Amino acid sequence: MIDLGKHVITELPTTAGRIFKIIRDHGPLYANDIVRRTGLAKSTVSAYLDRLIAVGLLREETPEGGKRRRLKVAESAGYVVGVSLGQTKLSVALCDLEAETIDSISSDVDLIKESPEEVLGRVVSFARELERRAGLGPSALFGVGIGLPSPVDYANGVPVSPPVMPGWDRYPVASFLAQEFTCPVFVDNDVNVMALAERDKGAAAGIADRRGSFVFVKAGTGIGAGIVIDGEIYRGAKGAAGDIGHIGIDGNETLCPCGNRGCLEAVTGARALAARAESAALSGRSPFLAAELERGTVFSPAIIARGAATGDEECIGLVISSGAYIGDILAKLVNFFNPSLIVVSGGLTNLGERFIASIRESIYRRSTPLAAADLVVKKSSLLEKGGTTGAAILVLDEVFSHGNVSKLMENSGK
Amino acid sequence: MIDLGKHVITELPTTAGRIFKIIRDHGPLYANDIVRRTGLAKSTVSAYLDRLIAVGLLREETPEGGKRRRLKVAESAGYVVGVSLGQTKLSVALCDLEAETIDSISSDVDLIKESPEEVLGRVVSFARELERRAGLGPSALFGVGIGLPSPVDYANGVPVSPPVMPGWDRYPVASFLAQEFTCPVFVDNDVNVMALAERDKGAAAGIADRRGSFVFVKAGTGIGAGIVIDGEIYRGAKGAAGDIGHIGIDGNETLCPCGNRGCLEAVTGARALAARAESAALSGRSPFLAAELERGTVFSPAIIARGAATGDEECIGLVISSGAYIGDILAKLVNFFNPSLIVVSGGLTNLGERFIASIRESIYRRSTPLAAADLVVKKSSLLEKGGTTGAAILVLDEVFSHGNVSKLMENSGK
């Protein structure tokens, strides 16, 4: 039982966490808003708010022209580091307690050639540099989050059976970083982490007060999905949920590096798409791509989109078929999972709006009318930035869990 | 705040519900077991147990040779009715508060020809007959649950866009029955309901204390799935989740009554299978089936299994290909959802163990090694009975929710 001076709180001790979460999700809010949302007595709410301000988790602000105090997260009461590790790029961001980026550092990386120690060593030095630039003391960090391009055993913070990261299988990423940082470290799959960013600050931010369900799809060199159910990441039995890149297209014989044939990402991931573009250039079927090849252009989704915009039939075909391959697989998942929203991100979105439209059309054509009713399919508004922001949110969700906030308040107590 | 004599309970009022649920899930239990599982003080637990016994929800039993009292659900303190409505069969069961069947009545039904009023009228008269036989008074029923072969808007208790039930679209099933029974009525999709039965009393009963995640597949005339996440049915945005029977097999052109082509259930549902068997008989490819056709046998999965057992190549092929079609679709869903368990039920399981083995093999062959690691695929142990038992459990889950149990205790007064 928490003693808040004359107010004796008889609720379970998670009430502080609950109030804090409401403000985190919907703030700034007036005390009355919280009374309405919780059904708690005004005096109880007021006592908790005073205490949350006293421990430094909330701060007051007076809106312009307003008289009453409005509460919001004391976004500068601490900091978190969000790390996004991709096949070829490392980004480290220093974020405030609302997951807003204060400063960031990126560099190229080669996960096939570099060892985990080298890469994680770089993560540490980038984070230290960011702390230095921001003038932070040694205990300013609440936590570090990192998204990896691999299935992850979340409870233990280790990648499991990464398809393209030699030396990383079960490498103790969380404990390696925790030794350096002396703060909690959380490791998850990169697509899951990006899904969290969409939930709070992206295309899914509007649905169900952060408690909605949706599917996030990242389509780039790899293709993967993050599944969010009632606002929480669904990871599956082995942390492998959402691995849609290796779903097979029946009858397709394209060989995938995984050893199987017809995997979605082997058929239409960014590399496969570039190969198809090159073949269209070499065969002369696409005058646009042939001219680009002549000029030494590297084929990216953006180049193909540019060709499609000029009316090049082959380029248009590549854009539409790419969306159709992905949409056909998603149609099956829509029948199974019946989400209300699918958010698409990743390099292939550079193929343009026609690509999203093709995904959408394939889903609607091939799923049941009821499952597709009111289904929204849209492009991410965050894209690249989702990686570090999502990793920061991963940390904030954990350190600001109901129980943690309440414990924080008790420990700070008299 | 609940006044339990000299014990003042300062926990949230859901504690009674929490204790009751632990006993419901794991009972019979000693008071000490509950102290250990909840972390509550012994005197608090004891006070709650006394009260739960007083209101009639729990009873004591003394194990043979034992001295201390052991608590369990007072299974005869009330009753629920579980209704299973299929395309051709209606079953109504009277169950106790542990969802054990006391008595049941079944009859043929024709959902295409009979109106909702006729069918639901029969449900009411069967239930009345069961009450009469059991000598129950008018307020003995805690609730009625019904599973329908249709997507269901669960909150409103109405079927939505049923594929084969003219007149049932948005028919107010729950309110129709609630008027007759004057007790709560819950309506859900039949496959969801059967999944609940597997969770509590079937193939999934062993996993994670009723809080596990698994996929239940019913493969018969229709093919559908029930998705259980952390012990709860996942229904999706429109109640359409799990509709795997209309997932398309790429490149397959079999026309489905739904208007699409290559739907799983059009290719290998019980009717499609019978048609393929008939064609094998007529063409003479299967001597076994030709002889059966001569004799006027109706082709069922059991007949095909018998042919396979005699070594008839065509029958063996039908069994294996049927499992492979289903397994290929499930492999895609395993990559997406990474369940730890898939339970298979429905008429096609009469194809025998080779059918289950073929499903299993197709899943393992075509999903990623990590997603399939430790995945168990097994046949339901409940089969037909799962329909009414699951409907009873649906009711019990609702009426014994934490909040309801606590309210029940408060209302029953001191």
PDB file of C-alpha atoms in Angstrom, chain A residues 174-376:
ATOM      1  CA  ALA A 174      21.778  -7.978 -24.874  1.00  0.00           C
ATOM      2  CA  SER A 175      24.334  -8.986 -22.267  1.00  0.00           C
ATOM      3  CA  PHE A 176      27.254  -7.643 -24.351  1.00  0.00           C
ATOM      4  CA  LEU A 177      25.594  -4.215 -24.507  1.00  0.00           C
ATOM      5  CA  ALA A 178      24.293  -4.340 -20.920  1.00  0.00           C
ATOM      6  CA  GLN A 179      27.875  -4.690 -19.662  1.00  0.00           C
ATOM      7  CA  GLU A 180      28.858  -1.522 -21.498  1.00  0.00           C
ATOM      8  CA  PHE A 181      25.835   0.544 -20.633  1.00  0.00           C
ATOM      9  CA  THR A 182      24.826  -0.504 -17.094  1.00  0.00           C
ATOM     10  CA  CYS A 183      21.183   0.023 -18.078  1.00  0.00           C
ATOM     11  CA  PRO A 184      18.565  -2.412 -19.400  1.00  0.00           C
ATOM     12  CA  VAL A 185      19.026  -3.560 -23.019  1.00  0.00           C
ATOM     13  CA  PHE A 186      16.248  -4.945 -25.206  1.00  0.00           C
ATOM     14  CA  VAL A 187      16.780  -6.813 -28.467  1.00  0.00           C
ATOM     15  CA  ASP A 188      14.116  -7.590 -31.039  1.00  0.00           C
ATOM     16  CA  ASN A 189      13.660  -8.334 -34.695  1.00  0.00           C
ATOM     17  CA  ASP A 190      14.001  -5.179 -36.832  1.00  0.00           C
ATOM     18  CA  VAL A 191      10.560  -5.496 -38.394  1.00  0.00           C
ATOM     19  CA  ASN A 192       8.864  -5.884 -34.998  1.00  0.00           C
ATOM     20  CA  VAL A 193      10.658  -2.769 -33.812  1.00  0.00           C
ATOM     21  CA  MET A 194       9.538  -0.798 -36.863  1.00  0.00           C
ATOM     22  CA  ALA A 195       5.970  -1.958 -36.243  1.00  0.00           C
ATOM     23  CA  LEU A 196       6.131  -0.311 -32.799  1.00  0.00           C
ATOM     24  CA  ALA A 197       7.161   2.955 -34.426  1.00  0.00           C
ATOM     25  CA  GLU A 198       4.140   2.736 -36.733  1.00  0.00           C
ATOM     26  CA  ARG A 199       1.901   2.048 -33.738  1.00  0.00           C
ATOM     27  CA  ASP A 200       2.977   5.188 -31.872  1.00  0.00           C
ATOM     28  CA  LYS A 201       4.092   7.657 -34.517  1.00  0.00           C
ATOM     29  CA  GLY A 202       3.206   6.279 -37.914  1.00  0.00           C
ATOM     30  CA  ALA A 203       0.412   4.916 -40.035  1.00  0.00           C
ATOM     31  CA  ALA A 204      -1.209   2.965 -37.184  1.00  0.00           C
ATOM     32  CA  ALA A 205      -1.035   5.753 -34.612  1.00  0.00           C
ATOM     33  CA  GLY A 206      -4.668   6.668 -35.119  1.00  0.00           C
ATOM     34  CA  ILE A 207      -6.166   3.255 -34.381  1.00  0.00           C
ATOM     35  CA  ALA A 208      -7.564   2.187 -31.039  1.00  0.00           C
ATOM     36  CA  ASP A 209      -5.408   4.302 -28.725  1.00  0.00           C
ATOM     37  CA  ARG A 210      -2.219   2.286 -29.274  1.00  0.00           C
ATOM     38  CA  ARG A 211      -4.196  -0.884 -28.476  1.00  0.00           C
ATOM     39  CA  GLY A 212      -5.120  -1.792 -32.046  1.00  0.00           C
ATOM     40  CA  SER A 213      -4.164  -4.783 -34.172  1.00  0.00           C
ATOM     41  CA  PHE A 214      -2.385  -4.475 -37.500  1.00  0.00           C
ATOM     42  CA  VAL A 215       0.213  -6.054 -39.750  1.00  0.00           C
ATOM     43  CA  PHE A 216       3.360  -4.152 -40.680  1.00  0.00           C
ATOM     44  CA  VAL A 217       5.189  -5.294 -43.818  1.00  0.00           C
ATOM     45  CA  LYS A 218       8.744  -4.346 -44.657  1.00  0.00           C
ATOM     46  CA  ALA A 219       9.525  -5.089 -48.277  1.00  0.00           C
ATOM     47  CA  GLY A 220      13.127  -4.454 -49.271  1.00  0.00           C
ATOM     48  CA  THR A 221      16.015  -6.846 -49.880  1.00  0.00           C
ATOM     49  CA  GLY A 222      14.293  -9.036 -47.336  1.00  0.00           C
ATOM     50  CA  ILE A 223      10.551  -9.156 -46.848  1.00  0.00           C
ATOM     51  CA  GLY A 224       9.129  -9.534 -43.344  1.00  0.00           C
ATOM     52  CA  ALA A 225       6.091  -8.692 -41.264  1.00  0.00           C
ATOM     53  CA  GLY A 226       5.510  -7.454 -37.733  1.00  0.00           C
ATOM     54  CA  ILE A 227       2.248  -8.537 -36.138  1.00  0.00           C
ATOM     55  CA  VAL A 228       0.692  -6.222 -33.565  1.00  0.00           C
ATOM     56  CA  ILE A 229      -2.252  -7.543 -31.536  1.00  0.00           C
ATOM     57  CA  ASP A 230      -4.015  -5.186 -29.120  1.00  0.00           C
ATOM     58  CA  GLY A 231      -0.969  -2.948 -29.225  1.00  0.00           C
ATOM     59  CA  GLU A 232       1.538  -5.686 -28.384  1.00  0.00           C
ATOM     60  CA  ILE A 233       4.053  -7.377 -30.664  1.00  0.00           C
ATOM     61  CA  TYR A 234       3.077 -11.004 -31.302  1.00  0.00           C
ATOM     62  CA  ARG A 235       6.358 -12.933 -31.579  1.00  0.00           C
ATOM     63  CA  GLY A 236       5.191 -16.540 -31.939  1.00  0.00           C
ATOM     64  CA  ALA A 237       6.530 -19.678 -30.295  1.00  0.00           C
ATOM     65  CA  LYS A 238      10.133 -19.198 -31.413  1.00  0.00           C
ATOM     66  CA  GLY A 239      10.243 -15.476 -32.150  1.00  0.00           C
ATOM     67  CA  ALA A 240       9.818 -16.366 -35.817  1.00  0.00           C
ATOM     68  CA  ALA A 241       6.338 -14.921 -36.393  1.00  0.00           C
ATOM     69  CA  GLY A 242       6.041 -12.622 -39.397  1.00  0.00           C
ATOM     70  CA  ASP A 243       8.656 -14.323 -41.542  1.00  0.00           C
ATOM     71  CA  ILE A 244       6.618 -13.918 -44.707  1.00  0.00           C
ATOM     72  CA  GLY A 245       9.639 -13.576 -47.004  1.00  0.00           C
ATOM     73  CA  HIS A 246      10.007 -17.339 -47.080  1.00  0.00           C
ATOM     74  CA  ILE A 247       6.375 -18.138 -47.737  1.00  0.00           C
ATOM     75  CA  GLY A 248       6.340 -20.129 -50.953  1.00  0.00           C
ATOM     76  CA  ILE A 249       4.498 -19.115 -54.102  1.00  0.00           C
ATOM     77  CA  ASP A 250       2.945 -22.396 -55.273  1.00  0.00           C
ATOM     78  CA  GLY A 251       4.505 -23.609 -58.505  1.00  0.00           C
ATOM     79  CA  ASN A 252       7.249 -20.964 -58.596  1.00  0.00           C
ATOM     80  CA  GLU A 253      10.683 -22.559 -58.944  1.00  0.00           C
ATOM     81  CA  THR A 254      12.987 -19.605 -58.236  1.00  0.00           C
ATOM     82  CA  LEU A 255      15.771 -20.868 -55.973  1.00  0.00           C
ATOM     83  CA  CYS A 256      16.099 -19.030 -52.638  1.00  0.00           C
ATOM     84  CA  PRO A 257      19.347 -18.865 -50.644  1.00  0.00           C
ATOM     85  CA  CYS A 258      17.380 -20.554 -47.823  1.00  0.00           C
ATOM     86  CA  GLY A 259      17.341 -23.734 -49.912  1.00  0.00           C
ATOM     87  CA  ASN A 260      13.639 -23.680 -50.743  1.00  0.00           C
ATOM     88  CA  ARG A 261      12.060 -22.638 -54.042  1.00  0.00           C
ATOM     89  CA  GLY A 262       9.598 -19.876 -54.844  1.00  0.00           C
ATOM     90  CA  CYS A 263      10.053 -17.903 -51.599  1.00  0.00           C
ATOM     91  CA  LEU A 264       8.405 -14.481 -51.835  1.00  0.00           C
ATOM     92  CA  GLU A 265      11.624 -12.595 -51.181  1.00  0.00           C
ATOM     93  CA  ALA A 266      13.591 -14.654 -53.746  1.00  0.00           C
ATOM     94  CA  VAL A 267      10.926 -13.842 -56.328  1.00  0.00           C
ATOM     95  CA  THR A 268      10.390 -10.166 -55.656  1.00  0.00           C
ATOM     96  CA  GLY A 269      12.748  -8.838 -52.970  1.00  0.00           C
ATOM     97  CA  ALA A 270      14.880  -5.831 -53.999  1.00  0.00           C
ATOM     98  CA  ARG A 271      17.683  -8.075 -55.351  1.00  0.00           C
ATOM     99  CA  ALA A 272      15.335 -10.241 -57.378  1.00  0.00           C
ATOM    100  CA  LEU A 273      13.684  -7.128 -58.736  1.00  0.00           C
ATOM    101  CA  ALA A 274      17.034  -5.641 -59.780  1.00  0.00           C
ATOM    102  CA  ALA A 275      17.903  -8.904 -61.545  1.00  0.00           C
ATOM    103  CA  ARG A 276      14.601  -8.857 -63.423  1.00  0.00           C
ATOM    104  CA  ALA A 277      15.224  -5.224 -64.376  1.00  0.00           C
ATOM    105  CA  GLU A 278      18.681  -6.093 -65.654  1.00  0.00           C
ATOM    106  CA  SER A 279      17.324  -8.905 -67.752  1.00  0.00           C
ATOM    107  CA  ALA A 280      14.706  -6.548 -69.217  1.00  0.00           C
ATOM    108  CA  ALA A 281      17.525  -4.103 -70.026  1.00  0.00           C
ATOM    109  CA  LEU A 282      19.820  -6.694 -71.613  1.00  0.00           C
ATOM    110  CA  SER A 283      17.070  -8.253 -73.714  1.00  0.00           C
ATOM    111  CA  GLY A 284      16.145  -4.821 -75.022  1.00  0.00           C
ATOM    112  CA  ARG A 285      12.539  -5.280 -73.866  1.00  0.00           C
ATOM    113  CA  SER A 286      12.876  -2.043 -71.883  1.00  0.00           C
ATOM    114  CA  PRO A 287      14.415   0.875 -73.797  1.00  0.00           C
ATOM    115  CA  PHE A 288      14.465   2.929 -70.588  1.00  0.00           C
ATOM    116  CA  LEU A 289      16.355   0.336 -68.558  1.00  0.00           C
ATOM    117  CA  ALA A 290      18.708  -0.441 -71.473  1.00  0.00           C
ATOM    118  CA  ALA A 291      19.712   3.232 -71.613  1.00  0.00           C
ATOM    119  CA  GLU A 292      20.223   3.320 -67.837  1.00  0.00           C
ATOM    120  CA  LEU A 293      22.326   0.161 -67.946  1.00  0.00           C
ATOM    121  CA  GLU A 294      24.462   1.738 -70.682  1.00  0.00           C
ATOM    122  CA  ARG A 295      25.024   4.675 -68.332  1.00  0.00           C
ATOM    123  CA  GLY A 296      26.146   2.317 -65.541  1.00  0.00           C
ATOM    124  CA  THR A 297      23.099   2.929 -63.322  1.00  0.00           C
ATOM    125  CA  VAL A 298      22.549   0.513 -60.442  1.00  0.00           C
ATOM    126  CA  PHE A 299      18.971  -0.743 -60.631  1.00  0.00           C
ATOM    127  CA  SER A 300      16.970   0.292 -57.591  1.00  0.00           C
ATOM    128  CA  PRO A 301      13.208   0.421 -57.013  1.00  0.00           C
ATOM    129  CA  ALA A 302      13.410   4.221 -57.534  1.00  0.00           C
ATOM    130  CA  ILE A 303      14.929   3.774 -61.018  1.00  0.00           C
ATOM    131  CA  ILE A 304      12.223   1.296 -61.981  1.00  0.00           C
ATOM    132  CA  ALA A 305       9.593   3.739 -60.682  1.00  0.00           C
ATOM    133  CA  ARG A 306      11.166   6.469 -62.818  1.00  0.00           C
ATOM    134  CA  GLY A 307      10.962   4.208 -65.878  1.00  0.00           C
ATOM    135  CA  ALA A 308       7.328   3.433 -65.104  1.00  0.00           C
ATOM    136  CA  ALA A 309       6.622   7.170 -64.869  1.00  0.00           C
ATOM    137  CA  THR A 310       8.025   7.655 -68.386  1.00  0.00           C
ATOM    138  CA  GLY A 311       5.559   5.017 -69.600  1.00  0.00           C
ATOM    139  CA  ASP A 312       8.100   2.208 -70.093  1.00  0.00           C
ATOM    140  CA  GLU A 313       5.923  -0.921 -70.308  1.00  0.00           C
ATOM    141  CA  GLU A 314       8.490  -3.259 -68.763  1.00  0.00           C
ATOM    142  CA  CYS A 315       9.012  -0.978 -65.795  1.00  0.00           C
ATOM    143  CA  ILE A 316       5.261  -0.670 -65.268  1.00  0.00           C
ATOM    144  CA  GLY A 317       5.037  -4.468 -65.444  1.00  0.00           C
ATOM    145  CA  LEU A 318       7.779  -4.857 -62.835  1.00  0.00           C
ATOM    146  CA  VAL A 319       6.022  -2.463 -60.443  1.00  0.00           C
ATOM    147  CA  ILE A 320       2.642  -4.127 -60.826  1.00  0.00           C
ATOM    148  CA  SER A 321       3.877  -7.722 -60.672  1.00  0.00           C
ATOM    149  CA  SER A 322       5.966  -6.959 -57.627  1.00  0.00           C
ATOM    150  CA  GLY A 323       2.890  -5.639 -55.832  1.00  0.00           C
ATOM    151  CA  ALA A 324       0.862  -8.603 -57.059  1.00  0.00           C
ATOM    152  CA  TYR A 325       3.311 -11.193 -55.691  1.00  0.00           C
ATOM    153  CA  ILE A 326       3.234  -9.539 -52.289  1.00  0.00           C
ATOM    154  CA  GLY A 327      -0.528  -8.921 -52.419  1.00  0.00           C
ATOM    155  CA  ASP A 328      -1.278 -12.544 -53.319  1.00  0.00           C
ATOM    156  CA  ILE A 329       0.566 -13.740 -50.212  1.00  0.00           C
ATOM    157  CA  LEU A 330      -1.038 -11.034 -48.060  1.00  0.00           C
ATOM    158  CA  ALA A 331      -4.485 -12.062 -49.336  1.00  0.00           C
ATOM    159  CA  LYS A 332      -3.953 -15.498 -47.782  1.00  0.00           C
ATOM    160  CA  LEU A 333      -2.861 -13.918 -44.521  1.00  0.00           C
ATOM    161  CA  VAL A 334      -5.864 -11.574 -44.551  1.00  0.00           C
ATOM    162  CA  ASN A 335      -8.197 -14.603 -44.738  1.00  0.00           C
ATOM    163  CA  PHE A 336      -6.369 -16.171 -41.814  1.00  0.00           C
ATOM    164  CA  PHE A 337      -5.784 -13.112 -39.644  1.00  0.00           C
ATOM    165  CA  ASN A 338      -8.437 -10.575 -40.683  1.00  0.00           C
ATOM    166  CA  PRO A 339      -6.498  -7.416 -39.757  1.00  0.00           C
ATOM    167  CA  SER A 340      -8.042  -3.970 -40.118  1.00  0.00           C
ATOM    168  CA  LEU A 341      -4.809  -2.353 -41.306  1.00  0.00           C
ATOM    169  CA  ILE A 342      -1.688  -3.313 -43.257  1.00  0.00           C
ATOM    170  CA  VAL A 343       1.180  -0.807 -43.306  1.00  0.00           C
ATOM    171  CA  VAL A 344       3.822  -1.240 -46.006  1.00  0.00           C
ATOM    172  CA  SER A 345       7.374   0.046 -45.628  1.00  0.00           C
ATOM    173  CA  GLY A 346      10.864  -0.753 -46.939  1.00  0.00           C
ATOM    174  CA  GLY A 347      12.825  -0.021 -50.110  1.00  0.00           C
ATOM    175  CA  LEU A 348      10.218  -1.421 -52.481  1.00  0.00           C
ATOM    176  CA  THR A 349       7.851   1.402 -51.529  1.00  0.00           C
ATOM    177  CA  ASN A 350      10.110   3.532 -53.741  1.00  0.00           C
ATOM    178  CA  LEU A 351       8.354   1.760 -56.604  1.00  0.00           C
ATOM    179  CA  GLY A 352       5.650   4.340 -55.960  1.00  0.00           C
ATOM    180  CA  GLU A 353       1.929   4.532 -55.386  1.00  0.00           C
ATOM    181  CA  ARG A 354       1.212   2.110 -58.237  1.00  0.00           C
ATOM    182  CA  PHE A 355       3.073  -0.570 -56.248  1.00  0.00           C
ATOM    183  CA  ILE A 356       0.868  -0.019 -53.172  1.00  0.00           C
ATOM    184  CA  ALA A 357      -2.208   0.000 -55.411  1.00  0.00           C
ATOM    185  CA  SER A 358      -1.178  -3.318 -56.920  1.00  0.00           C
ATOM    186  CA  ILE A 359      -0.738  -4.878 -53.463  1.00  0.00           C
ATOM    187  CA  ARG A 360      -4.131  -3.531 -52.469  1.00  0.00           C
ATOM    188  CA  GLU A 361      -5.834  -4.817 -55.599  1.00  0.00           C
ATOM    189  CA  SER A 362      -4.365  -8.312 -55.239  1.00  0.00           C
ATOM    190  CA  ILE A 363      -5.491  -8.517 -51.641  1.00  0.00           C
ATOM    191  CA  TYR A 364      -9.037  -7.392 -52.408  1.00  0.00           C
ATOM    192  CA  ARG A 365      -9.281  -9.699 -55.409  1.00  0.00           C
ATOM    193  CA  ARG A 366      -8.142 -12.805 -53.568  1.00  0.00           C
ATOM    194  CA  SER A 367      -9.404 -12.564 -49.983  1.00  0.00           C
ATOM    195  CA  THR A 368     -12.993 -13.090 -48.802  1.00  0.00           C
ATOM    196  CA  PRO A 369     -15.241 -10.013 -48.947  1.00  0.00           C
ATOM    197  CA  LEU A 370     -15.815 -10.064 -45.174  1.00  0.00           C
ATOM    198  CA  ALA A 371     -12.107 -10.310 -44.290  1.00  0.00           C
ATOM    199  CA  ALA A 372     -11.278  -7.488 -46.711  1.00  0.00           C
ATOM    200  CA  ALA A 373     -14.218  -5.275 -45.664  1.00  0.00           C
ATOM    201  CA  ASP A 374     -12.872  -1.970 -44.318  1.00  0.00           C
ATOM    202  CA  LEU A 375      -9.285  -3.267 -44.613  1.00  0.00           C
ATOM    203  CA  VAL A 376      -6.895  -0.345 -45.097  1.00  0.00           C
TER     204      VAL A 376
END
